[in-house]
PDB file of C-alpha atoms and ligand atoms in Angstrom:
ATOM      1  CA  MET A   1       0.000   0.000   0.000  1.00  0.00           C
ATOM      2  CA  GLU A   2       1.409   3.393  -0.901  1.00  0.00           C
ATOM      3  CA  ARG A   3      -0.044   5.452   1.856  1.00  0.00           C
ATOM      4  CA  SER A   4       1.066   8.929   0.832  1.00  0.00           C
ATOM      5  CA  SER A   5       0.042   8.622  -2.791  1.00  0.00           C
ATOM      6  CA  SER A   6      -3.318   7.240  -1.823  1.00  0.00           C
ATOM      7  CA  VAL A   7      -3.826  10.257   0.403  1.00  0.00           C
ATOM      8  CA  SER A   8      -3.113  12.649  -2.430  1.00  0.00           C
ATOM      9  CA  LEU A   9      -5.302  10.597  -4.734  1.00  0.00           C
ATOM     10  CA  GLY A  10      -7.986  10.948  -2.101  1.00  0.00           C
ATOM     11  CA  LEU A  11      -7.637  14.704  -2.076  1.00  0.00           C
ATOM     12  CA  VAL A  12      -7.893  14.902  -5.844  1.00  0.00           C
ATOM     13  CA  LEU A  13     -10.949  12.701  -5.774  1.00  0.00           C
ATOM     14  CA  LEU A  14     -12.344  14.869  -3.062  1.00  0.00           C
ATOM     15  CA  GLY A  15     -12.015  17.951  -5.237  1.00  0.00           C
ATOM     16  CA  CYS A  16     -13.745  16.223  -8.113  1.00  0.00           C
ATOM     17  CA  SER A  17     -16.481  14.966  -5.865  1.00  0.00           C
ATOM     18  CA  VAL A  18     -17.168  18.356  -4.386  1.00  0.00           C
ATOM     19  CA  MET A  19     -17.442  19.793  -7.877  1.00  0.00           C
ATOM     20  CA  ALA A  20     -19.750  16.988  -8.899  1.00  0.00           C
ATOM     21  CA  ALA A  21     -21.931  17.652  -5.886  1.00  0.00           C
ATOM     22  CA  MET A  22     -22.042  21.363  -6.673  1.00  0.00           C
ATOM     23  CA  LEU A  23     -23.129  20.640 -10.204  1.00  0.00           C
ATOM     24  CA  MET A  24     -25.803  18.494  -8.689  1.00  0.00           C
ATOM     25  CA  GLY A  25     -27.168  21.575  -6.964  1.00  0.00           C
ATOM     26  CA  SER A  26     -29.320  19.768  -4.484  1.00  0.00           C
ATOM     27  CA  SER A  27     -29.950  21.719  -1.314  1.00  0.00           C
ATOM     28  CA  ASN A  28     -29.462  19.353   1.582  1.00  0.00           C
ATOM     29  CA  ALA A  29     -27.491  16.565   0.032  1.00  0.00           C
ATOM     30  CA  MET A  30     -24.465  15.469   1.934  1.00  0.00           C
ATOM     31  CA  LEU A  31     -21.365  13.992   0.480  1.00  0.00           C
ATOM     32  CA  HIS A  32     -19.676  11.259   2.477  1.00  0.00           C
ATOM     33  CA  VAL A  33     -16.166  10.270   1.477  1.00  0.00           C
ATOM     34  CA  VAL A  34     -15.922   6.743   2.800  1.00  0.00           C
ATOM     35  CA  GLY A  35     -12.931   6.234   5.084  1.00  0.00           C
ATOM     36  CA  GLY A  36     -11.903   9.887   5.027  1.00  0.00           C
ATOM     37  CA  ARG A  37      -8.226  10.133   4.136  1.00  0.00           C
ATOM     38  CA  GLN A  38      -7.903   6.372   4.149  1.00  0.00           C
ATOM     39  CA  GLY A  39     -10.399   6.079   1.331  1.00  0.00           C
ATOM     40  CA  TRP A  40     -11.627   2.615   0.392  1.00  0.00           C
ATOM     41  CA  ASP A  41      -8.730   0.259   1.012  1.00  0.00           C
ATOM     42  CA  VAL A  42      -7.489  -2.327   3.487  1.00  0.00           C
ATOM     43  CA  PRO A  43      -7.755  -0.484   6.809  1.00  0.00           C
ATOM     44  CA  ASP A  44      -5.468  -0.539   9.842  1.00  0.00           C
ATOM     45  CA  ASN A  45      -7.925  -2.645  11.794  1.00  0.00           C
ATOM     46  CA  VAL A  46     -11.160  -4.509  11.325  1.00  0.00           C
ATOM     47  CA  THR A  47     -13.394  -1.903  12.943  1.00  0.00           C
ATOM     48  CA  PHE A  48     -12.099   1.030  10.904  1.00  0.00           C
ATOM     49  CA  TYR A  49     -15.105   1.494   8.606  1.00  0.00           C
ATOM     50  CA  GLN A  50     -17.652   0.993  11.363  1.00  0.00           C
ATOM     51  CA  ASP A  51     -15.726   3.520  13.437  1.00  0.00           C
ATOM     52  CA  TRP A  52     -15.861   5.863  10.476  1.00  0.00           C
ATOM     53  CA  ALA A  53     -19.621   5.423  10.061  1.00  0.00           C
ATOM     54  CA  LYS A  54     -20.544   5.578  13.738  1.00  0.00           C
ATOM     55  CA  PRO A  55     -20.633   9.374  14.280  1.00  0.00           C
ATOM     56  CA  ARG A  56     -22.449   9.989  10.996  1.00  0.00           C
ATOM     57  CA  THR A  57     -25.944   9.701   9.725  1.00  0.00           C
ATOM     58  CA  PHE A  58     -26.904   9.022   6.146  1.00  0.00           C
ATOM     59  CA  GLY A  59     -30.006  10.288   4.404  1.00  0.00           C
ATOM     60  CA  VAL A  60     -31.862   9.784   1.172  1.00  0.00           C
ATOM     61  CA  GLY A  61     -30.311  12.088  -1.422  1.00  0.00           C
ATOM     62  CA  ASP A  62     -26.819  11.852   0.025  1.00  0.00           C
ATOM     63  CA  GLN A  63     -23.923  10.522  -1.962  1.00  0.00           C
ATOM     64  CA  LEU A  64     -21.279   8.054  -0.886  1.00  0.00           C
ATOM     65  CA  VAL A  65     -17.892   8.329  -2.532  1.00  0.00           C
ATOM     66  CA  PHE A  66     -15.608   5.296  -2.408  1.00  0.00           C
ATOM     67  CA  PRO A  67     -12.112   6.474  -3.372  1.00  0.00           C
ATOM     68  CA  TYR A  68     -10.010   3.623  -4.756  1.00  0.00           C
ATOM     69  CA  ARG A  69      -7.823   2.958  -7.731  1.00  0.00           C
ATOM     70  CA  PRO A  70      -9.277   0.977 -10.579  1.00  0.00           C
ATOM     71  CA  GLY A  71      -7.586  -2.398 -10.662  1.00  0.00           C
ATOM     72  CA  SER A  72      -6.316  -2.399  -7.095  1.00  0.00           C
ATOM     73  CA  ASN A  73      -9.642  -2.684  -5.402  1.00  0.00           C
ATOM     74  CA  ASN A  74     -13.351  -3.017  -5.974  1.00  0.00           C
ATOM     75  CA  LEU A  75     -16.715  -2.401  -4.400  1.00  0.00           C
ATOM     76  CA  LEU A  76     -19.590  -4.813  -4.028  1.00  0.00           C
ATOM     77  CA  ILE A  77     -23.013  -4.010  -2.681  1.00  0.00           C
ATOM     78  CA  VAL A  78     -24.071  -7.176  -0.921  1.00  0.00           C
ATOM     79  CA  LYS A  79     -26.741  -8.597   1.316  1.00  0.00           C
ATOM     80  CA  LYS A  80     -26.324  -8.789   5.049  1.00  0.00           C
ATOM     81  CA  LYS A  81     -25.323 -12.430   5.113  1.00  0.00           C
ATOM     82  CA  ASP A  82     -22.529 -11.862   2.598  1.00  0.00           C
ATOM     83  CA  TYR A  83     -21.365  -8.821   4.541  1.00  0.00           C
ATOM     84  CA  GLU A  84     -21.205 -10.824   7.753  1.00  0.00           C
ATOM     85  CA  ALA A  85     -19.457 -13.805   6.203  1.00  0.00           C
ATOM     86  CA  CYS A  86     -17.316 -11.835   3.741  1.00  0.00           C
ATOM     87  CA  GLY A  87     -19.065 -13.948   1.170  1.00  0.00           C
ATOM     88  CA  MET A  88     -19.559 -12.809  -2.381  1.00  0.00           C
ATOM     89  CA  SER A  89     -22.076 -15.417  -3.405  1.00  0.00           C
ATOM     90  CA  ASP A  90     -24.935 -13.105  -4.208  1.00  0.00           C
ATOM     91  CA  PRO A  91     -23.769  -9.542  -4.944  1.00  0.00           C
ATOM     92  CA  ILE A  92     -26.378  -6.897  -5.692  1.00  0.00           C
ATOM     93  CA  ASP A  93     -23.963  -4.716  -7.632  1.00  0.00           C
ATOM     94  CA  ILE A  94     -20.287  -4.750  -8.531  1.00  0.00           C
ATOM     95  CA  TYR A  95     -18.072  -1.741  -9.239  1.00  0.00           C
ATOM     96  CA  TYR A  96     -14.400  -1.820 -10.102  1.00  0.00           C
ATOM     97  CA  MET A  97     -13.669   1.460 -11.866  1.00  0.00           C
ATOM     98  CA  GLY A  98     -12.944   3.614  -8.832  1.00  0.00           C
ATOM     99  CA  PRO A  99     -13.757   6.085  -7.588  1.00  0.00           C
ATOM    100  CA  THR A 100     -17.340   4.942  -7.252  1.00  0.00           C
ATOM    101  CA  ILE A 101     -20.028   7.448  -6.376  1.00  0.00           C
ATOM    102  CA  LEU A 102     -23.299   6.020  -5.154  1.00  0.00           C
ATOM    103  CA  ASN A 103     -26.558   7.853  -4.675  1.00  0.00           C
ATOM    104  CA  LEU A 104     -28.478   6.874  -1.611  1.00  0.00           C
ATOM    105  CA  THR A 105     -31.971   6.742  -3.005  1.00  0.00           C
ATOM    106  CA  ALA A 106     -33.977   4.779  -0.447  1.00  0.00           C
ATOM    107  CA  VAL A 107     -34.076   4.210   3.289  1.00  0.00           C
ATOM    108  CA  GLY A 108     -32.683   0.961   4.573  1.00  0.00           C
ATOM    109  CA  ASP A 109     -29.544  -0.904   5.508  1.00  0.00           C
ATOM    110  CA  TYR A 110     -26.744  -1.119   2.999  1.00  0.00           C
ATOM    111  CA  TYR A 111     -23.729  -3.384   3.004  1.00  0.00           C
ATOM    112  CA  TYR A 112     -20.513  -2.821   1.095  1.00  0.00           C
ATOM    113  CA  VAL A 113     -17.455  -5.046   0.828  1.00  0.00           C
ATOM    114  CA  SER A 114     -14.321  -5.404  -1.221  1.00  0.00           C
ATOM    115  CA  SER A 115     -13.874  -8.780  -2.836  1.00  0.00           C
ATOM    116  CA  SER A 116     -10.189  -8.204  -3.579  1.00  0.00           C
ATOM    117  CA  GLY A 117      -8.052 -10.891  -1.976  1.00  0.00           C
ATOM    118  CA  ARG A 118      -8.813 -11.071   1.727  1.00  0.00           C
ATOM    119  CA  HIS A 119      -9.586  -7.358   2.022  1.00  0.00           C
ATOM    120  CA  CYS A 120     -13.013  -7.946   3.523  1.00  0.00           C
ATOM    121  CA  GLU A 121     -11.601 -10.252   6.205  1.00  0.00           C
ATOM    122  CA  TYR A 122      -9.081  -7.520   7.007  1.00  0.00           C
ATOM    123  CA  GLY A 123     -11.887  -5.067   7.605  1.00  0.00           C
ATOM    124  CA  GLN A 124     -12.685  -3.531   4.237  1.00  0.00           C
ATOM    125  CA  ARG A 125     -16.438  -3.637   4.669  1.00  0.00           C
ATOM    126  CA  LEU A 126     -19.027  -1.077   5.628  1.00  0.00           C
ATOM    127  CA  HIS A 127     -22.592  -1.167   6.862  1.00  0.00           C
ATOM    128  CA  ILE A 128     -24.722   1.975   6.929  1.00  0.00           C
ATOM    129  CA  THR A 129     -28.341   2.750   7.657  1.00  0.00           C
ATOM    130  CA  VAL A 130     -29.981   5.339   5.432  1.00  0.00           C
ATOM    131  CA  GLY A 131     -32.803   7.349   6.963  1.00  0.00           C
ATOM    132  CA  LYS A 132     -35.286   9.901   5.692  1.00  0.00           C
ATOM    133  CA  ALA A 133     -33.662  12.876   7.375  1.00  0.00           C
ATOM    134  CA  PRO A 134     -30.707  14.507   5.662  1.00  0.00           C
ATOM    135  CA  GLY A 135     -27.434  12.952   6.652  1.00  0.00           C
ATOM    136  CA  SER A 136     -24.703  14.453   8.737  1.00  0.00           C
ATOM    137  CA  SER A 137     -21.000  14.087   8.736  1.00  0.00           C
ATOM    138  CA  GLY A 138     -18.748  13.963  11.784  1.00  0.00           C
ATOM    139  CA  ALA A 139     -15.378  14.933  10.441  1.00  0.00           C
ATOM    140  CA  LYS A 140     -16.757  16.088   7.440  1.00  0.00           C
ATOM    141  CA  LEU A 141     -17.378  16.840   3.915  1.00  0.00           C
ATOM    142  CA  PRO A 142     -20.686  18.416   4.203  1.00  0.00           C
ATOM    143  CA  VAL A 143     -21.528  19.963   0.912  1.00  0.00           C
ATOM    144  CA  LYS A 144     -24.371  22.257   1.738  1.00  0.00           C
ATOM    145  CA  LEU A 145     -25.576  24.379  -1.119  1.00  0.00           C
ATOM    146  CA  ASN A 146     -28.572  26.598  -1.387  1.00  0.00           C
TER     147      ASN A 146
HETATM  148  C1  NAG B 201      -8.429   1.518  14.086  1.00  0.00           C
HETATM  149  O1  NAG B 201      -7.596   2.347  13.291  1.00  0.00           O
HETATM  150  C2  NAG B 201      -7.978   3.701  13.313  1.00  0.00           C
HETATM  151  C3  NAG B 201      -7.093   4.443  12.324  1.00  0.00           C
HETATM  152  O2  NAG B 201      -5.757   4.105  12.468  1.00  0.00           O
HETATM  153  C4  NAG B 201      -7.870   4.245  14.727  1.00  0.00           C
HETATM  154  O3  NAG B 201      -8.280   5.582  14.752  1.00  0.00           O
HETATM  155  C5  NAG B 201      -8.764   3.411  15.635  1.00  0.00           C
HETATM  156  O4  NAG B 201      -8.621   3.849  16.974  1.00  0.00           O
HETATM  157  C6  NAG B 201      -8.396   1.953  15.541  1.00  0.00           C
HETATM  158  N1  NAG B 201      -9.339   1.160  16.312  1.00  0.00           N
HETATM  159  C7  NAG B 201      -8.940   0.169  17.088  1.00  0.00           C
HETATM  160  C8  NAG B 201     -10.029  -0.578  17.773  1.00  0.00           C
HETATM  161  O5  NAG B 201      -7.769  -0.125  17.240  1.00  0.00           O
HETATM  162  C1  NAG B 202     -26.701  10.434  -8.813  1.00  0.00           C
HETATM  163  O1  NAG B 202     -27.401  11.644  -8.699  1.00  0.00           O
HETATM  164  C2  NAG B 202     -26.899  12.669  -9.519  1.00  0.00           C
HETATM  165  C3  NAG B 202     -27.664  13.934  -9.188  1.00  0.00           C
HETATM  166  O2  NAG B 202     -29.034  13.702  -9.137  1.00  0.00           O
HETATM  167  C4  NAG B 202     -27.033  12.254 -10.972  1.00  0.00           C
HETATM  168  O3  NAG B 202     -26.519  13.258 -11.803  1.00  0.00           O
HETATM  169  C5  NAG B 202     -26.268  10.963 -11.198  1.00  0.00           C
HETATM  170  O4  NAG B 202     -26.450  10.512 -12.503  1.00  0.00           O
HETATM  171  C6  NAG B 202     -26.737   9.908 -10.233  1.00  0.00           C
HETATM  172  N1  NAG B 202     -25.893   8.727 -10.351  1.00  0.00           N
HETATM  173  C7  NAG B 202     -26.384   7.519 -10.552  1.00  0.00           C
HETATM  174  C8  NAG B 202     -25.375   6.422 -10.638  1.00  0.00           C
HETATM  175  O5  NAG B 202     -27.573   7.299 -10.656  1.00  0.00           O
END
């Protein structure tokens, strides 16, 4: 893992994402950059992404940005059982051309994993709950536009 270059990649992606969100022009939408400076990669420990999600809320209309390099990682939306078992038997969606920007369009629980190598076992998985209220961001990238 090249930590410093992935940080600068993250910052570039961040800039692009903020611009994308501004073009979007929606009033209360929040932009969540998954993993903050870590982005979407094998984390330092297995609770990293749940720790990242814990202080935040996610709302319909928000966007999730998964910063990762195409080819070195991927993103699967999976069902709860696959999230818990790091199984990839029944993916809902597969993305591999990072960065991936997802629109949160409906309330519910969402489960994301990487199926690269043993990344999921090493903690590269995220569960969020999307509610009706606009989301918040703890250490943040709130993109609030009028
Ligand atoms: C996991 O790693 C993150 C980032 O390095 C750190 O902030 C957090 O305290 C760690 N959590 C545990 C349980 O070690
Ligand atoms: C997400 O929402 C934005 C703004 O409404 C839209 O431009 C974009 O196409 C959507 N992306 C997907 C993958 O649906």
